[in-house]
Short mmCIF file of N, CA, C and O in Angstrom, two decimals:
data_model
loop_
_atom_site.label_atom_id
_atom_site.label_comp_id
_atom_site.label_asym_id
_atom_site.label_seq_id
_atom_site.Cartn_x
_atom_site.Cartn_y
_atom_site.Cartn_z
N UNK A 231 252.79 159.66 134.27
CA UNK A 231 251.16 159.98 133.89
C UNK A 231 251.96 161.25 135.47
O UNK A 231 252.07 160.99 136.43
N UNK A 232 251.67 163.03 134.88
CA UNK A 232 251.15 163.47 135.92
C UNK A 232 250.56 163.37 136.97
O UNK A 232 249.55 163.25 136.45
N UNK A 233 250.25 164.08 138.62
CA UNK A 233 248.96 163.64 139.63
C UNK A 233 248.34 164.54 139.42
O UNK A 233 248.49 165.78 138.80
N UNK A 234 246.64 164.80 139.09
CA UNK A 234 246.48 165.77 138.86
C UNK A 234 245.23 165.65 140.09
O UNK A 234 245.31 164.56 140.86
N UNK A 235 244.97 166.89 140.02
CA UNK A 235 244.66 166.64 141.82
C UNK A 235 242.72 167.33 141.97
O UNK A 235 243.02 168.23 141.55
N UNK A 236 241.92 167.70 142.61
CA UNK A 236 240.84 167.54 142.08
C UNK A 236 240.13 168.41 143.65
O UNK A 236 240.39 167.94 144.40
N UNK A 237 239.48 169.60 143.25
CA UNK A 237 238.38 170.20 144.66
C UNK A 237 237.27 169.48 144.89
O UNK A 237 236.44 169.13 144.86
N UNK A 238 236.86 168.54 146.37
CA UNK A 238 235.74 168.07 146.83
C UNK A 238 236.02 169.11 147.88
O UNK A 238 235.79 170.24 149.10
N UNK A 239 234.53 169.52 147.72
CA UNK A 239 234.05 170.30 147.92
C UNK A 239 232.58 169.39 149.39
O UNK A 239 231.53 169.42 149.14
N UNK A 240 232.85 169.70 150.54
CA UNK A 240 232.24 169.91 151.94
C UNK A 240 232.08 170.87 152.81
O UNK A 240 232.08 171.58 151.88
N UNK A 241 232.59 170.31 153.82
CA UNK A 241 232.42 171.07 154.98
C UNK A 241 234.21 172.30 155.26
O UNK A 241 233.66 173.34 155.35
N UNK A 242 234.82 171.58 154.28
CA UNK A 242 236.15 172.08 154.10
C UNK A 242 236.76 172.06 153.11
O UNK A 242 236.81 170.69 153.01
N UNK A 243 236.88 173.20 151.61
CA UNK A 243 238.00 172.18 150.44
C UNK A 243 238.64 171.27 151.07
O UNK A 243 239.42 171.84 151.29
N UNK A 244 238.68 170.24 150.34
CA UNK A 244 240.07 169.31 150.45
C UNK A 244 240.25 168.48 149.18
O UNK A 244 239.68 168.62 148.02
N UNK A 245 241.41 168.60 148.86
CA UNK A 245 242.49 167.98 147.23
C UNK A 245 242.28 166.65 147.49
O UNK A 245 242.99 166.47 148.35
N UNK A 246 241.33 165.89 146.15
CA UNK A 246 241.74 164.79 146.17
C UNK A 246 242.65 164.33 144.58
O UNK A 246 242.27 165.32 143.86
N UNK A 247 243.07 162.89 144.53
CA UNK A 247 243.68 162.82 143.74
C UNK A 247 243.04 161.59 143.23
O UNK A 247 242.06 160.95 143.49
N UNK A 248 243.40 161.42 141.67
CA UNK A 248 242.59 160.64 140.67
C UNK A 248 242.75 158.90 141.23
O UNK A 248 240.87 157.99 141.81
N UNK A 249 243.92 159.16 142.07
CA UNK A 249 244.20 157.89 142.64
C UNK A 249 242.98 157.59 144.02
O UNK A 249 243.00 156.50 144.62
N UNK A 250 242.85 158.53 144.65
CA UNK A 250 242.38 158.21 145.96
C UNK A 250 240.73 158.42 145.56
O UNK A 250 239.79 157.18 146.69
N UNK A 251 239.69 157.73 144.40
CA UNK A 251 238.80 158.00 144.23
C UNK A 251 238.69 156.96 143.29
O UNK A 251 237.59 156.38 143.56
N UNK A 252 239.58 156.41 142.39
CA UNK A 252 239.38 155.40 141.35
C UNK A 252 240.39 154.62 141.37
O UNK A 252 239.72 153.49 141.13
N UNK A 253 241.74 154.66 142.58
CA UNK A 253 242.30 154.16 142.08
C UNK A 253 243.15 153.35 140.67
O UNK A 253 243.15 154.22 140.57
N UNK A 254 243.39 151.76 140.88
CA UNK A 254 243.94 151.30 139.56
C UNK A 254 242.42 150.59 138.48
O UNK A 254 242.25 150.61 137.11
N UNK A 255 241.15 151.24 139.27
CA UNK A 255 240.25 150.77 138.36
C UNK A 255 240.36 151.09 137.05
O UNK A 255 240.32 152.44 137.03
N UNK A 256 240.00 150.59 136.29
CA UNK A 256 239.95 151.24 134.24
C UNK A 256 238.59 151.49 134.18
O UNK A 256 237.15 151.04 133.96
N UNK A 257 238.53 152.83 134.80
CA UNK A 257 237.05 153.75 135.41
C UNK A 257 236.42 154.41 133.74
O UNK A 257 235.58 154.69 133.37
N UNK A 258 237.20 155.08 133.12
CA UNK A 258 237.55 155.74 131.61
C UNK A 258 236.64 155.31 130.49
O UNK A 258 236.04 156.29 130.38
N UNK A 259 236.53 154.41 130.00
CA UNK A 259 235.42 153.49 129.40
C UNK A 259 234.06 153.57 130.04
O UNK A 259 232.86 153.65 129.83
N UNK A 260 233.37 153.56 131.07
CA UNK A 260 232.60 154.10 132.09
C UNK A 260 232.00 155.32 132.15
O UNK A 260 230.55 155.73 131.27
N UNK A 261 232.73 156.06 132.63
CA UNK A 261 232.89 157.53 132.56
C UNK A 261 232.52 158.06 131.01
O UNK A 261 231.28 158.99 130.86
N UNK A 262 233.11 157.13 129.86
CA UNK A 262 233.31 157.74 129.09
C UNK A 262 231.61 157.67 128.19
O UNK A 262 230.99 158.19 127.40
N UNK A 263 231.71 156.39 128.18
CA UNK A 263 230.02 155.96 127.70
C UNK A 263 229.52 156.77 128.36
O UNK A 263 228.03 157.25 127.52
N UNK A 264 229.25 157.20 129.41
CA UNK A 264 227.82 157.43 129.99
C UNK A 264 227.95 159.11 130.18
O UNK A 264 226.66 159.21 129.22
N UNK A 265 228.76 159.65 129.87
CA UNK A 265 228.99 161.19 129.04
C UNK A 265 228.64 160.96 127.79
O UNK A 265 227.73 162.17 127.68
N UNK A 266 229.26 160.46 127.31
CA UNK A 266 229.04 160.80 125.18
C UNK A 266 226.93 160.50 124.81
O UNK A 266 226.59 160.61 124.95
N UNK A 267 226.21 159.32 126.47
CA UNK A 267 225.01 158.95 126.37
C UNK A 267 224.33 160.60 126.79
O UNK A 267 223.01 160.81 126.05
N UNK A 268 225.17 161.21 127.98
CA UNK A 268 224.27 162.29 128.90
C UNK A 268 223.72 163.49 126.98
O UNK A 268 223.51 164.46 127.37
N UNK A 269 225.48 164.02 126.99
CA UNK A 269 225.53 164.51 126.40
C UNK A 269 224.68 164.27 124.56
O UNK A 269 224.32 165.51 124.26
N UNK A 270 224.87 163.29 124.01
CA UNK A 270 223.91 163.87 123.22
C UNK A 270 222.82 163.50 123.25
O UNK A 270 221.77 164.09 122.33
N UNK A 271 221.93 163.16 124.46
CA UNK A 271 220.35 163.45 124.43
C UNK A 271 220.30 164.89 125.30
O UNK A 271 219.60 165.75 124.36
N UNK A 272 220.96 165.53 125.65
CA UNK A 272 220.98 166.87 125.91
C UNK A 272 220.86 168.36 124.52
O UNK A 272 220.70 168.88 124.80
N UNK A 273 222.55 167.38 124.16
CA UNK A 273 223.14 168.10 122.57
C UNK A 273 221.85 168.79 121.43
O UNK A 273 221.62 169.26 120.81
N UNK A 274 221.34 167.06 121.52
CA UNK A 274 221.10 166.68 120.15
C UNK A 274 221.50 167.00 118.96
O UNK A 274 222.37 166.51 119.04
N UNK A 275 220.89 168.16 117.76
CA UNK A 275 221.44 168.00 117.52
C UNK A 275 222.67 168.81 116.79
O UNK A 275 222.92 169.80 115.88
N UNK A 276 222.75 170.25 117.99
CA UNK A 276 223.20 170.70 117.83
C UNK A 276 225.34 170.53 118.08
O UNK A 276 225.70 171.05 117.94
N UNK A 277 225.55 168.97 117.94
CA UNK A 277 226.75 168.98 117.64
C UNK A 277 227.13 167.17 117.29
O UNK A 277 226.08 166.57 116.95
N UNK A 278 228.24 167.41 115.87
CA UNK A 278 227.92 165.62 115.46
C UNK A 278 228.26 164.66 116.32
O UNK A 278 229.17 164.43 117.54
N UNK A 279 228.00 163.49 115.60
CA UNK A 279 228.08 162.80 117.02
C UNK A 279 229.69 162.24 116.81
O UNK A 279 230.04 161.78 117.33
N UNK A 280 230.15 162.55 115.42
CA UNK A 280 231.52 162.11 115.49
C UNK A 280 232.84 162.77 115.63
O UNK A 280 233.61 162.44 116.67
N UNK A 281 231.56 164.29 117.02
CA UNK A 281 232.94 165.42 117.69
C UNK A 281 232.78 164.56 118.70
O UNK A 281 234.13 164.66 119.73
N UNK A 282 231.28 164.49 119.15
CA UNK A 282 230.61 164.03 120.59
C UNK A 282 231.78 162.90 120.91
O UNK A 282 232.20 162.81 122.27
N UNK A 283 231.77 161.37 119.92
CA UNK A 283 232.24 160.80 120.01
C UNK A 283 234.02 160.56 120.40
O UNK A 283 234.42 160.06 121.65
N UNK A 284 234.88 162.14 119.98
CA UNK A 284 236.00 161.40 119.58
C UNK A 284 236.32 162.47 121.20
O UNK A 284 236.90 161.99 121.76
N UNK A 285 235.41 163.66 121.21
CA UNK A 285 235.49 164.18 122.70
C UNK A 285 235.34 164.17 124.11
O UNK A 285 235.50 163.80 125.57
N UNK A 286 234.59 162.70 123.98
CA UNK A 286 233.95 161.46 125.28
C UNK A 286 234.63 159.72 125.19
O UNK A 286 235.10 159.51 126.50
N UNK A 287 235.92 160.20 124.03
CA UNK A 287 236.81 159.20 124.31
C UNK A 287 236.83 158.95 125.66
O UNK A 287 237.46 159.25 126.19
N UNK A 288 237.63 157.24 126.06
CA UNK A 288 237.79 157.28 127.18
C UNK A 288 239.32 157.39 127.38
O UNK A 288 240.32 156.39 127.61
N UNK A 289 239.59 158.78 127.04
CA UNK A 289 241.26 159.14 127.50
C UNK A 289 241.55 159.79 127.83
O UNK A 289 240.49 160.60 128.08
N UNK A 290 242.92 160.44 129.18
CA UNK A 290 243.08 160.65 129.55
C UNK A 290 243.24 162.63 129.43
O UNK A 290 241.90 163.12 130.75
N UNK A 291 242.84 162.47 128.78
CA UNK A 291 243.12 164.44 128.62
C UNK A 291 241.38 164.37 129.02
O UNK A 291 241.19 165.80 129.08
N UNK A 292 240.49 164.20 127.56
CA UNK A 292 238.71 164.53 127.77
C UNK A 292 238.55 163.98 128.91
O UNK A 292 237.88 164.65 129.31
N UNK A 293 238.79 163.41 129.88
CA UNK A 293 238.26 163.35 131.48
C UNK A 293 239.57 163.51 132.49
O UNK A 293 238.84 162.97 133.08
N UNK A 294 239.45 164.51 132.02
CA UNK A 294 240.98 164.80 133.29
C UNK A 294 240.44 166.40 134.28
O UNK A 294 241.03 165.86 134.87
N UNK A 295 239.03 166.77 133.29
CA UNK A 295 238.68 167.77 134.78
C UNK A 295 237.75 167.44 135.16
O UNK A 295 236.70 167.09 134.29
N UNK A 296 237.11 167.06 136.67
CA UNK A 296 236.39 166.19 137.40
C UNK A 296 235.78 167.12 138.72
O UNK A 296 237.12 167.61 139.28
N UNK A 297 235.37 166.92 139.11
CA UNK A 297 234.69 167.16 140.64
C UNK A 297 233.60 166.69 141.77
O UNK A 297 233.12 165.69 140.40
N UNK A 298 233.95 166.69 142.45
CA UNK A 298 232.94 165.61 143.50
C UNK A 298 232.49 167.08 143.88
O UNK A 298 232.12 168.16 144.45
N UNK A 299 230.65 166.10 144.27
CA UNK A 299 229.22 167.70 144.45
C UNK A 299 228.37 166.11 144.55
O UNK A 299 227.87 166.05 143.90
N UNK A 300 228.11 166.04 146.05
CA UNK A 300 227.02 166.09 147.23
C UNK A 300 227.41 164.48 146.13
O UNK A 300 228.14 163.61 146.86
N UNK A 301 226.09 163.87 146.16
CA UNK A 301 226.52 162.37 145.34
C UNK A 301 227.10 162.11 143.97
O UNK A 301 226.81 161.00 143.69
N UNK A 302 227.18 163.14 143.52
CA UNK A 302 227.56 162.62 141.77
C UNK A 302 228.90 163.10 141.84
O UNK A 302 230.13 164.13 142.38
N UNK A 303 230.40 162.42 140.82
CA UNK A 303 231.11 163.20 140.25
C UNK A 303 230.66 163.88 138.64
O UNK A 303 230.17 163.43 138.30
N UNK A 304 231.25 165.63 139.29
CA UNK A 304 231.39 166.08 137.85
C UNK A 304 232.17 166.09 136.77
O UNK A 304 232.91 166.44 138.24
N UNK A 305 231.68 166.03 135.44
CA UNK A 305 233.19 165.47 134.71
C UNK A 305 233.18 166.54 134.38
O UNK A 305 231.45 167.64 133.28
N UNK A 306 233.89 167.86 133.48
CA UNK A 306 233.71 168.88 132.67
C UNK A 306 234.46 168.92 131.44
O UNK A 306 236.05 168.81 131.34
N UNK A 307 233.80 169.21 130.69
CA UNK A 307 234.37 169.20 129.14
C UNK A 307 233.95 171.09 129.01
O UNK A 307 232.87 171.68 128.75
N UNK A 308 235.15 171.33 127.93
CA UNK A 308 235.46 172.38 127.71
C UNK A 308 234.79 173.11 126.13
O UNK A 308 234.79 172.17 125.69
N UNK A 309 235.14 174.39 126.07
CA UNK A 309 234.45 174.49 124.94
C UNK A 309 235.48 173.76 123.89
O UNK A 309 236.63 173.58 123.46
N UNK A 310 234.91 173.83 122.19
CA UNK A 310 235.11 173.17 121.00
C UNK A 310 235.90 171.18 121.66
O UNK A 310 235.98 170.57 121.12
N UNK A 311 235.61 170.51 122.63
CA UNK A 311 236.16 169.61 123.03
C UNK A 311 234.89 168.69 122.31
O UNK A 311 234.94 167.57 122.08
N UNK A 312 233.39 169.10 122.58
CA UNK A 312 231.83 168.22 122.35
C UNK A 312 231.43 169.34 120.91
O UNK A 312 229.75 168.50 121.02
N UNK A 313 231.91 169.56 120.52
CA UNK A 313 231.13 170.81 119.57
C UNK A 313 232.08 172.14 119.62
O UNK A 313 232.25 172.03 120.16
N UNK A 314 230.99 173.13 119.16
CA UNK A 314 230.58 174.59 118.92
C UNK A 314 231.33 175.07 120.48
O UNK A 314 230.52 175.17 121.09
N UNK A 315 232.22 175.86 119.74
CA UNK A 315 232.30 177.25 120.92
C UNK A 315 231.11 178.00 121.67
O UNK A 315 230.83 177.54 122.43
N UNK A 316 230.35 178.09 120.69
CA UNK A 316 228.92 178.47 121.10
C UNK A 316 228.36 177.47 122.19
O UNK A 316 227.49 177.87 122.87
N UNK A 317 229.02 176.31 122.19
CA UNK A 317 227.42 175.21 122.80
C UNK A 317 228.01 175.90 124.58
O UNK A 317 227.61 175.14 125.38
N UNK A 318 229.44 176.08 125.11
CA UNK A 318 229.77 176.70 125.86
C UNK A 318 229.88 174.99 126.84
O UNK A 318 230.39 174.29 126.61
N UNK A 319 231.26 175.21 127.86
CA UNK A 319 231.45 174.50 128.79
C UNK A 319 230.66 173.34 129.47
O UNK A 319 229.52 173.73 129.82
N UNK A 320 230.05 172.49 129.38
CA UNK A 320 229.75 171.73 129.36
C UNK A 320 229.93 170.90 130.50
O UNK A 320 231.22 169.93 130.34
N UNK A 321 229.38 169.96 131.51
CA UNK A 321 229.41 169.17 132.85
C UNK A 321 228.45 168.33 132.57
O UNK A 321 226.73 168.74 132.02
N UNK A 322 229.26 166.63 133.27
CA UNK A 322 228.40 165.91 133.38
C UNK A 322 228.09 165.29 135.00
O UNK A 322 229.11 164.71 135.12
N UNK A 323 227.43 165.27 135.07
CA UNK A 323 227.13 164.65 136.96
C UNK A 323 226.27 163.23 136.07
O UNK A 323 225.74 162.79 135.86
N UNK A 324 227.29 162.68 137.53
CA UNK A 324 227.15 160.80 137.13
C UNK A 324 227.67 160.73 138.64
O UNK A 324 227.72 161.01 139.64
N UNK A 325 225.83 160.32 139.35
CA UNK A 325 225.33 159.07 140.18
C UNK A 325 226.53 158.27 140.75
O UNK A 325 227.09 157.33 139.61
N UNK A 326 226.91 158.55 141.98
CA UNK A 326 227.97 157.60 142.07
C UNK A 326 227.61 156.82 142.12
O UNK A 326 228.95 155.39 141.65
N UNK A 327 226.32 156.48 142.25
CA UNK A 327 226.06 155.14 142.37
C UNK A 327 225.22 154.09 141.40
O UNK A 327 226.23 153.02 140.91
N UNK A 328 225.95 155.23 139.60
CA UNK A 328 226.74 154.42 138.94
C UNK A 328 228.23 154.33 138.73
O UNK A 328 227.88 153.52 137.23
N UNK A 329 228.53 154.17 139.07
CA UNK A 329 230.00 154.06 139.07
C UNK A 329 230.41 153.34 140.23
O UNK A 329 232.28 153.32 140.46
N UNK A 330 230.17 152.96 140.90
CA UNK A 330 229.85 151.62 141.84
C UNK A 330 230.85 151.30 141.83
O UNK A 330 232.41 150.57 142.43
N UNK A 331 231.21 150.40 140.33
CA UNK A 331 231.50 149.43 140.26
C UNK A 331 232.99 149.73 139.92
O UNK A 331 234.26 148.80 139.68
N UNK A 332 233.07 151.01 139.67
CA UNK A 332 234.66 151.79 139.64
C UNK A 332 235.71 152.53 140.64
O UNK A 332 236.76 153.65 140.46
N UNK A 333 235.00 153.21 141.40
CA UNK A 333 235.17 154.24 142.66
C UNK A 333 235.86 153.52 143.94
O UNK A 333 235.43 151.93 143.74
N UNK A 334 236.61 153.86 144.64
CA UNK A 334 236.66 153.31 145.72
C UNK A 334 235.87 153.29 147.00
O UNK A 334 235.10 154.61 147.04
N UNK A 335 235.41 152.63 147.91
CA UNK A 335 234.81 152.73 148.74
C UNK A 335 234.16 153.52 149.61
O UNK A 335 233.21 153.50 149.71
N UNK A 336 235.15 154.40 149.48
CA UNK A 336 234.92 155.64 150.12
C UNK A 336 234.95 156.62 149.90
O UNK A 336 234.91 158.21 150.39
N UNK A 337 234.08 156.69 148.14
CA UNK A 337 233.62 157.92 147.96
C UNK A 337 232.55 157.62 146.84
O UNK A 337 232.51 157.34 146.61
#
């Protein structure tokens, strides 16, 4: 699998990889469920449940764009990924405390 790097915005930008934040933990199902529930509430009737489930499924391509911001890990879902183009790019901020079971301790 190719290595992905993400920008950490702190005092100075720093690139971190998925392994540095999540390690070998099975984090995708946890993030997938949180993102699905968050977007279902946010978008309500503006997208179909089937498209939302497919776009937030716990596979690498769906959860490959993310960044750290403050106390959150923010996952980004592109246009058409979770609904119509008109919905735009959607961001799902997940508090690190909700991911504590899958984060490496220093993140």
